[in-house]
């Protein structure tokens, strides 16, 4: 306290009563330290003082020794035992030579459940029940924060709406509509049309009812004109269902084919090994007389609503002999689409040539478009059977595959499928409308091999052995930039389909929840275990009101009592919601929000009111979910008991 003048001190002293006791403060808690009566003050001259050096400190040992400081005894309570964790040894603190690993011997995550149970039993406590999310430290192997540990991760929750990206639409929550919870309209309509085409049947058909183990034949040909120019036999295409696995397949029939060599039809076995996304898989080939003649049947995968390149880019009359193709309007095809076709066919030829086979038929009418810009080679194995006696090396057929690919691109560019295509004019038209790189690619494909004087380029490589360099591997090397572009587009398409699939994943989960609710609600029996225990309602007495025969409290239905009654009120809350005027509320967002909270078991409260407004329950979604699981368990047990009695 600062000193004051005597007059001021006297004026202050006069205000106190002389009889009042003197003020005596308690002893300050110093925790082992002491302080002077006067507050310490630092002079401004202390800034320039010399550095303090304790006595006994040498120049080589600038750091003074650390003296252990004794803790104050005022904070020690002997009545409370000191907590010592399991596996902790205090002598580590007093032993300066202990290993650093031993210093960290205690790990709170290494305390096993067995040690914890023994600790509880030794203290006379009851065994603690493990929580459903608790982890066993032994399985973590010392990696308490390793997120991929098996027992450390929580179980998967099926109530999470987590749409996968990437998301191109930057919409806020209130801007989303009900369509955002389902598949896009275009994709859903396309899938439904394909499903409808797969299940299509032909009543009163004159086709055979059974062809080997296939039934329900439906013709897929768009015209009834016979054309034997490609295979040498008239061909017909059907859709049929296999009685072995129930799947739908495509049957291609070669009319009037007589098998003279068993090795010819065995050549189809090699095509079964071809597994490529741009080749229609071949499953089997056999002969039959179900059509009234000797026919050869090829069994391949069925791709509903697929079109051929001829149907996509050429008029139907262009496939007929003697048609005036020059008078038909030409459809311009973007260059990126052409590069996509080239890359996909090259991928298919790579898979075929790797098995020492050849496609031998790259015709616009035998290449399917199964989805947007997605093509597949079809009917590749037929010529190996029909022309099995042809003695030519496989390498010659593989060279023809490359030439047919170049010819196919020129046909698409010129908009004609005429077999008498003018190659020089087609090249000129290709040069006017497309890039020089595409022209070089087609030129390299049409050449039997690159001339030695040709300057090597990305699409026209040359080598000391031209015959060996003119193959599918060299061609794939030349179109590597286009392959990367196609691969990137494929990844984007996969992301879009995966994002759409997550929406239907949530819808399937909600469907299972609705199925459980409908199994439980409005059941007529009194008990699921005794379905015949519900007595028939008594006949109404003459003159009695209509509700006199209603069941009593002991005759109420099982679904109307107990926790099932809460589920009935919840059903009314979700689907029979009305506004203040009593008009029905058809809000899909309300249905989705309520069902998701129910499936998640949220702690959020909901008010459930009966239809007569005489009963009101305020329950949480977790309680409603517990009621659903309990009632569902009763039904499952009743079904098993009934199956056991039968």
Short mmCIF file of N, CA and C in Angstrom, two decimals, residues 385-467:
data_model
loop_
_atom_site.label_atom_id
_atom_site.label_comp_id
_atom_site.label_asym_id
_atom_site.label_seq_id
_atom_site.Cartn_x
_atom_site.Cartn_y
_atom_site.Cartn_z
N UNK A 385 -17.07 -71.15 -89.75
CA UNK A 385 -17.79 -72.42 -89.86
C UNK A 385 -18.20 -72.68 -91.31
N UNK A 386 -18.76 -71.67 -91.95
CA UNK A 386 -19.25 -71.87 -93.32
C UNK A 386 -18.12 -71.99 -94.33
N UNK A 387 -16.96 -71.38 -94.05
CA UNK A 387 -15.82 -71.44 -94.97
C UNK A 387 -14.62 -72.09 -94.27
N UNK A 388 -14.93 -73.18 -93.59
CA UNK A 388 -13.86 -73.84 -92.82
C UNK A 388 -12.82 -74.48 -93.73
N UNK A 389 -13.19 -74.88 -94.92
CA UNK A 389 -12.27 -75.56 -95.83
C UNK A 389 -11.34 -74.59 -96.56
N UNK A 390 -11.51 -73.31 -96.36
CA UNK A 390 -10.64 -72.34 -97.04
C UNK A 390 -9.24 -72.41 -96.45
N UNK A 391 -8.27 -72.70 -97.29
CA UNK A 391 -6.89 -72.85 -96.85
C UNK A 391 -6.14 -71.54 -97.07
N UNK A 392 -6.24 -70.67 -96.06
CA UNK A 392 -5.50 -69.41 -96.08
C UNK A 392 -4.95 -69.16 -94.68
N UNK A 393 -3.78 -68.55 -94.58
CA UNK A 393 -3.23 -68.27 -93.25
C UNK A 393 -4.07 -67.21 -92.52
N UNK A 394 -4.02 -67.28 -91.21
CA UNK A 394 -4.81 -66.36 -90.39
C UNK A 394 -4.30 -64.93 -90.55
N UNK A 395 -3.01 -64.77 -90.80
CA UNK A 395 -2.47 -63.42 -90.94
C UNK A 395 -3.08 -62.68 -92.13
N UNK A 396 -3.42 -63.41 -93.18
CA UNK A 396 -4.07 -62.76 -94.32
C UNK A 396 -5.45 -62.23 -93.94
N UNK A 397 -6.20 -63.02 -93.18
CA UNK A 397 -7.51 -62.54 -92.73
C UNK A 397 -7.38 -61.36 -91.77
N UNK A 398 -6.34 -61.36 -90.96
CA UNK A 398 -6.13 -60.23 -90.06
C UNK A 398 -5.77 -58.95 -90.82
N UNK A 399 -5.02 -59.08 -91.90
CA UNK A 399 -4.74 -57.92 -92.74
C UNK A 399 -6.02 -57.41 -93.39
N UNK A 400 -6.90 -58.33 -93.78
CA UNK A 400 -8.17 -57.91 -94.36
C UNK A 400 -9.06 -57.21 -93.34
N UNK A 401 -8.95 -57.58 -92.07
CA UNK A 401 -9.72 -56.89 -91.04
C UNK A 401 -9.36 -55.41 -90.97
N UNK A 402 -8.06 -55.11 -91.08
CA UNK A 402 -7.64 -53.71 -91.05
C UNK A 402 -8.15 -52.96 -92.28
N UNK A 403 -8.08 -53.62 -93.43
CA UNK A 403 -8.57 -52.97 -94.65
C UNK A 403 -10.08 -52.76 -94.59
N UNK A 404 -10.80 -53.73 -94.04
CA UNK A 404 -12.25 -53.57 -93.92
C UNK A 404 -12.62 -52.46 -92.94
N UNK A 405 -11.79 -52.24 -91.90
CA UNK A 405 -12.04 -51.13 -90.98
C UNK A 405 -11.91 -49.79 -91.70
N UNK A 406 -10.86 -49.65 -92.52
CA UNK A 406 -10.72 -48.41 -93.29
C UNK A 406 -11.86 -48.22 -94.28
N UNK A 407 -12.29 -49.29 -94.93
CA UNK A 407 -13.40 -49.19 -95.87
C UNK A 407 -14.70 -48.84 -95.14
N UNK A 408 -14.88 -49.36 -93.91
CA UNK A 408 -16.08 -49.05 -93.15
C UNK A 408 -16.15 -47.56 -92.81
N UNK A 409 -15.02 -46.95 -92.45
CA UNK A 409 -15.01 -45.52 -92.13
C UNK A 409 -15.36 -44.70 -93.37
N UNK A 410 -14.85 -45.08 -94.54
CA UNK A 410 -15.19 -44.36 -95.77
C UNK A 410 -16.67 -44.51 -96.10
N UNK A 411 -17.25 -45.66 -95.82
CA UNK A 411 -18.68 -45.84 -96.09
C UNK A 411 -19.53 -44.94 -95.18
N UNK A 412 -19.12 -44.81 -93.94
CA UNK A 412 -19.87 -43.94 -93.04
C UNK A 412 -19.72 -42.48 -93.46
N UNK A 413 -18.52 -42.10 -93.88
CA UNK A 413 -18.28 -40.71 -94.30
C UNK A 413 -19.08 -40.39 -95.56
N UNK A 414 -19.11 -41.31 -96.51
CA UNK A 414 -19.82 -41.07 -97.77
C UNK A 414 -21.31 -41.35 -97.66
N UNK A 415 -21.75 -41.99 -96.60
CA UNK A 415 -23.17 -42.26 -96.43
C UNK A 415 -23.68 -43.33 -97.36
N UNK A 416 -22.87 -44.29 -97.73
CA UNK A 416 -23.29 -45.35 -98.62
C UNK A 416 -22.63 -46.65 -98.20
N UNK A 417 -23.36 -47.74 -98.37
CA UNK A 417 -22.83 -49.07 -98.08
C UNK A 417 -22.68 -49.89 -99.35
N UNK A 418 -22.52 -49.23 -100.46
CA UNK A 418 -22.41 -49.93 -101.74
C UNK A 418 -21.11 -50.71 -101.80
N UNK A 419 -21.15 -51.93 -102.29
CA UNK A 419 -19.89 -52.69 -102.41
C UNK A 419 -18.96 -52.12 -103.47
N UNK A 420 -19.48 -51.31 -104.38
CA UNK A 420 -18.65 -50.70 -105.42
C UNK A 420 -18.30 -49.28 -105.02
N UNK A 421 -17.63 -49.12 -103.90
CA UNK A 421 -17.28 -47.80 -103.40
C UNK A 421 -16.07 -47.28 -104.16
N UNK A 422 -16.18 -46.02 -104.60
CA UNK A 422 -15.07 -45.37 -105.30
C UNK A 422 -14.10 -44.84 -104.25
N UNK A 423 -12.97 -45.52 -104.07
CA UNK A 423 -12.03 -45.17 -103.02
C UNK A 423 -11.41 -43.79 -103.23
N UNK A 424 -10.95 -43.40 -104.44
CA UNK A 424 -10.37 -42.06 -104.60
C UNK A 424 -11.35 -40.94 -104.29
N UNK A 425 -12.59 -41.05 -104.74
CA UNK A 425 -13.57 -40.01 -104.44
C UNK A 425 -13.90 -39.98 -102.95
N UNK A 426 -13.93 -41.15 -102.33
CA UNK A 426 -14.20 -41.18 -100.90
C UNK A 426 -13.07 -40.52 -100.13
N UNK A 427 -11.82 -40.71 -100.58
CA UNK A 427 -10.69 -40.04 -99.93
C UNK A 427 -10.79 -38.53 -100.10
N UNK A 428 -11.21 -38.09 -101.26
CA UNK A 428 -11.34 -36.65 -101.50
C UNK A 428 -12.41 -36.04 -100.60
N UNK A 429 -13.51 -36.73 -100.45
CA UNK A 429 -14.57 -36.24 -99.56
C UNK A 429 -14.12 -36.26 -98.11
N UNK A 430 -13.33 -37.25 -97.74
CA UNK A 430 -12.80 -37.31 -96.38
C UNK A 430 -11.85 -36.15 -96.11
N UNK A 431 -11.06 -35.76 -97.10
CA UNK A 431 -10.12 -34.65 -96.92
C UNK A 431 -10.83 -33.32 -96.78
N UNK A 432 -11.98 -33.17 -97.41
CA UNK A 432 -12.69 -31.89 -97.34
C UNK A 432 -13.41 -31.69 -96.00
N UNK A 433 -13.83 -32.75 -95.38
CA UNK A 433 -14.68 -32.62 -94.19
C UNK A 433 -13.99 -32.94 -92.88
N UNK A 434 -12.85 -33.63 -92.93
CA UNK A 434 -12.24 -34.09 -91.69
C UNK A 434 -10.76 -33.73 -91.69
N UNK A 435 -10.13 -34.01 -90.55
CA UNK A 435 -8.74 -33.60 -90.34
C UNK A 435 -7.78 -34.50 -91.13
N UNK A 436 -6.55 -34.00 -91.23
CA UNK A 436 -5.53 -34.75 -91.96
C UNK A 436 -5.14 -36.01 -91.20
N UNK A 437 -5.24 -35.98 -89.89
CA UNK A 437 -4.88 -37.16 -89.10
C UNK A 437 -5.83 -38.32 -89.37
N UNK A 438 -7.10 -38.03 -89.48
CA UNK A 438 -8.06 -39.08 -89.79
C UNK A 438 -7.83 -39.63 -91.20
N UNK A 439 -7.48 -38.76 -92.13
CA UNK A 439 -7.20 -39.22 -93.49
C UNK A 439 -5.99 -40.15 -93.51
N UNK A 440 -4.92 -39.79 -92.77
CA UNK A 440 -3.74 -40.66 -92.73
C UNK A 440 -4.06 -42.00 -92.09
N UNK A 441 -4.94 -41.98 -91.09
CA UNK A 441 -5.32 -43.23 -90.43
C UNK A 441 -6.04 -44.16 -91.39
N UNK A 442 -6.99 -43.64 -92.16
CA UNK A 442 -7.74 -44.47 -93.11
C UNK A 442 -6.83 -44.93 -94.23
N UNK A 443 -5.92 -44.07 -94.67
CA UNK A 443 -4.99 -44.46 -95.73
C UNK A 443 -4.10 -45.61 -95.28
N UNK A 444 -3.63 -45.55 -94.04
CA UNK A 444 -2.78 -46.63 -93.53
C UNK A 444 -3.57 -47.94 -93.42
N UNK A 445 -4.84 -47.86 -93.06
CA UNK A 445 -5.64 -49.08 -92.94
C UNK A 445 -5.90 -49.73 -94.29
N UNK A 446 -6.13 -48.92 -95.31
CA UNK A 446 -6.45 -49.47 -96.62
C UNK A 446 -5.24 -50.03 -97.34
N UNK A 447 -4.05 -49.62 -96.94
CA UNK A 447 -2.83 -50.12 -97.60
C UNK A 447 -2.53 -51.52 -97.10
N UNK A 448 -2.03 -52.34 -98.02
CA UNK A 448 -1.64 -53.70 -97.61
C UNK A 448 -0.50 -53.65 -96.63
N UNK A 449 0.44 -52.74 -96.83
CA UNK A 449 1.49 -52.43 -95.85
C UNK A 449 2.07 -51.09 -96.25
N UNK A 450 2.68 -50.34 -95.36
CA UNK A 450 3.22 -49.01 -95.69
C UNK A 450 4.37 -49.13 -96.66
N UNK A 451 4.39 -48.30 -97.70
CA UNK A 451 5.52 -48.32 -98.64
C UNK A 451 6.81 -47.95 -97.93
N UNK A 452 7.93 -48.48 -98.37
CA UNK A 452 9.21 -48.16 -97.71
C UNK A 452 9.56 -46.70 -97.76
N UNK A 453 9.12 -45.98 -98.82
CA UNK A 453 9.47 -44.57 -98.94
C UNK A 453 8.58 -43.67 -98.11
N UNK A 454 7.57 -44.21 -97.43
CA UNK A 454 6.65 -43.39 -96.66
C UNK A 454 7.33 -42.87 -95.41
N UNK A 455 7.14 -41.60 -95.16
CA UNK A 455 7.72 -40.99 -93.96
C UNK A 455 6.97 -41.47 -92.74
N UNK A 456 7.64 -41.96 -91.71
CA UNK A 456 6.92 -42.46 -90.53
C UNK A 456 6.21 -41.33 -89.80
N UNK A 457 5.03 -41.64 -89.32
CA UNK A 457 4.24 -40.68 -88.56
C UNK A 457 3.51 -41.43 -87.46
N UNK A 458 2.69 -40.68 -86.71
CA UNK A 458 1.98 -41.29 -85.57
C UNK A 458 0.98 -42.32 -86.03
N UNK A 459 0.42 -42.10 -87.23
CA UNK A 459 -0.59 -43.04 -87.72
C UNK A 459 -0.11 -43.85 -88.90
N UNK A 460 1.11 -43.58 -89.37
CA UNK A 460 1.64 -44.34 -90.50
C UNK A 460 3.07 -44.77 -90.18
N UNK A 461 3.25 -45.68 -89.21
CA UNK A 461 4.60 -46.11 -88.85
C UNK A 461 5.19 -47.01 -89.92
N UNK A 462 6.48 -47.00 -90.01
CA UNK A 462 7.18 -47.87 -90.96
C UNK A 462 8.27 -48.62 -90.23
N UNK A 463 8.72 -49.68 -90.83
CA UNK A 463 9.72 -50.53 -90.20
C UNK A 463 10.53 -51.20 -91.29
N UNK A 464 11.58 -51.85 -90.84
CA UNK A 464 12.40 -52.57 -91.82
C UNK A 464 11.66 -53.76 -92.38
N UNK A 465 10.71 -54.29 -91.63
CA UNK A 465 9.88 -55.40 -92.10
C UNK A 465 8.45 -54.92 -92.16
N UNK A 466 8.01 -54.36 -93.29
CA UNK A 466 6.67 -53.76 -93.37
C UNK A 466 5.57 -54.76 -93.10
N UNK A 467 5.77 -56.06 -93.53
CA UNK A 467 4.69 -57.00 -93.34
C UNK A 467 4.41 -57.22 -91.85
#
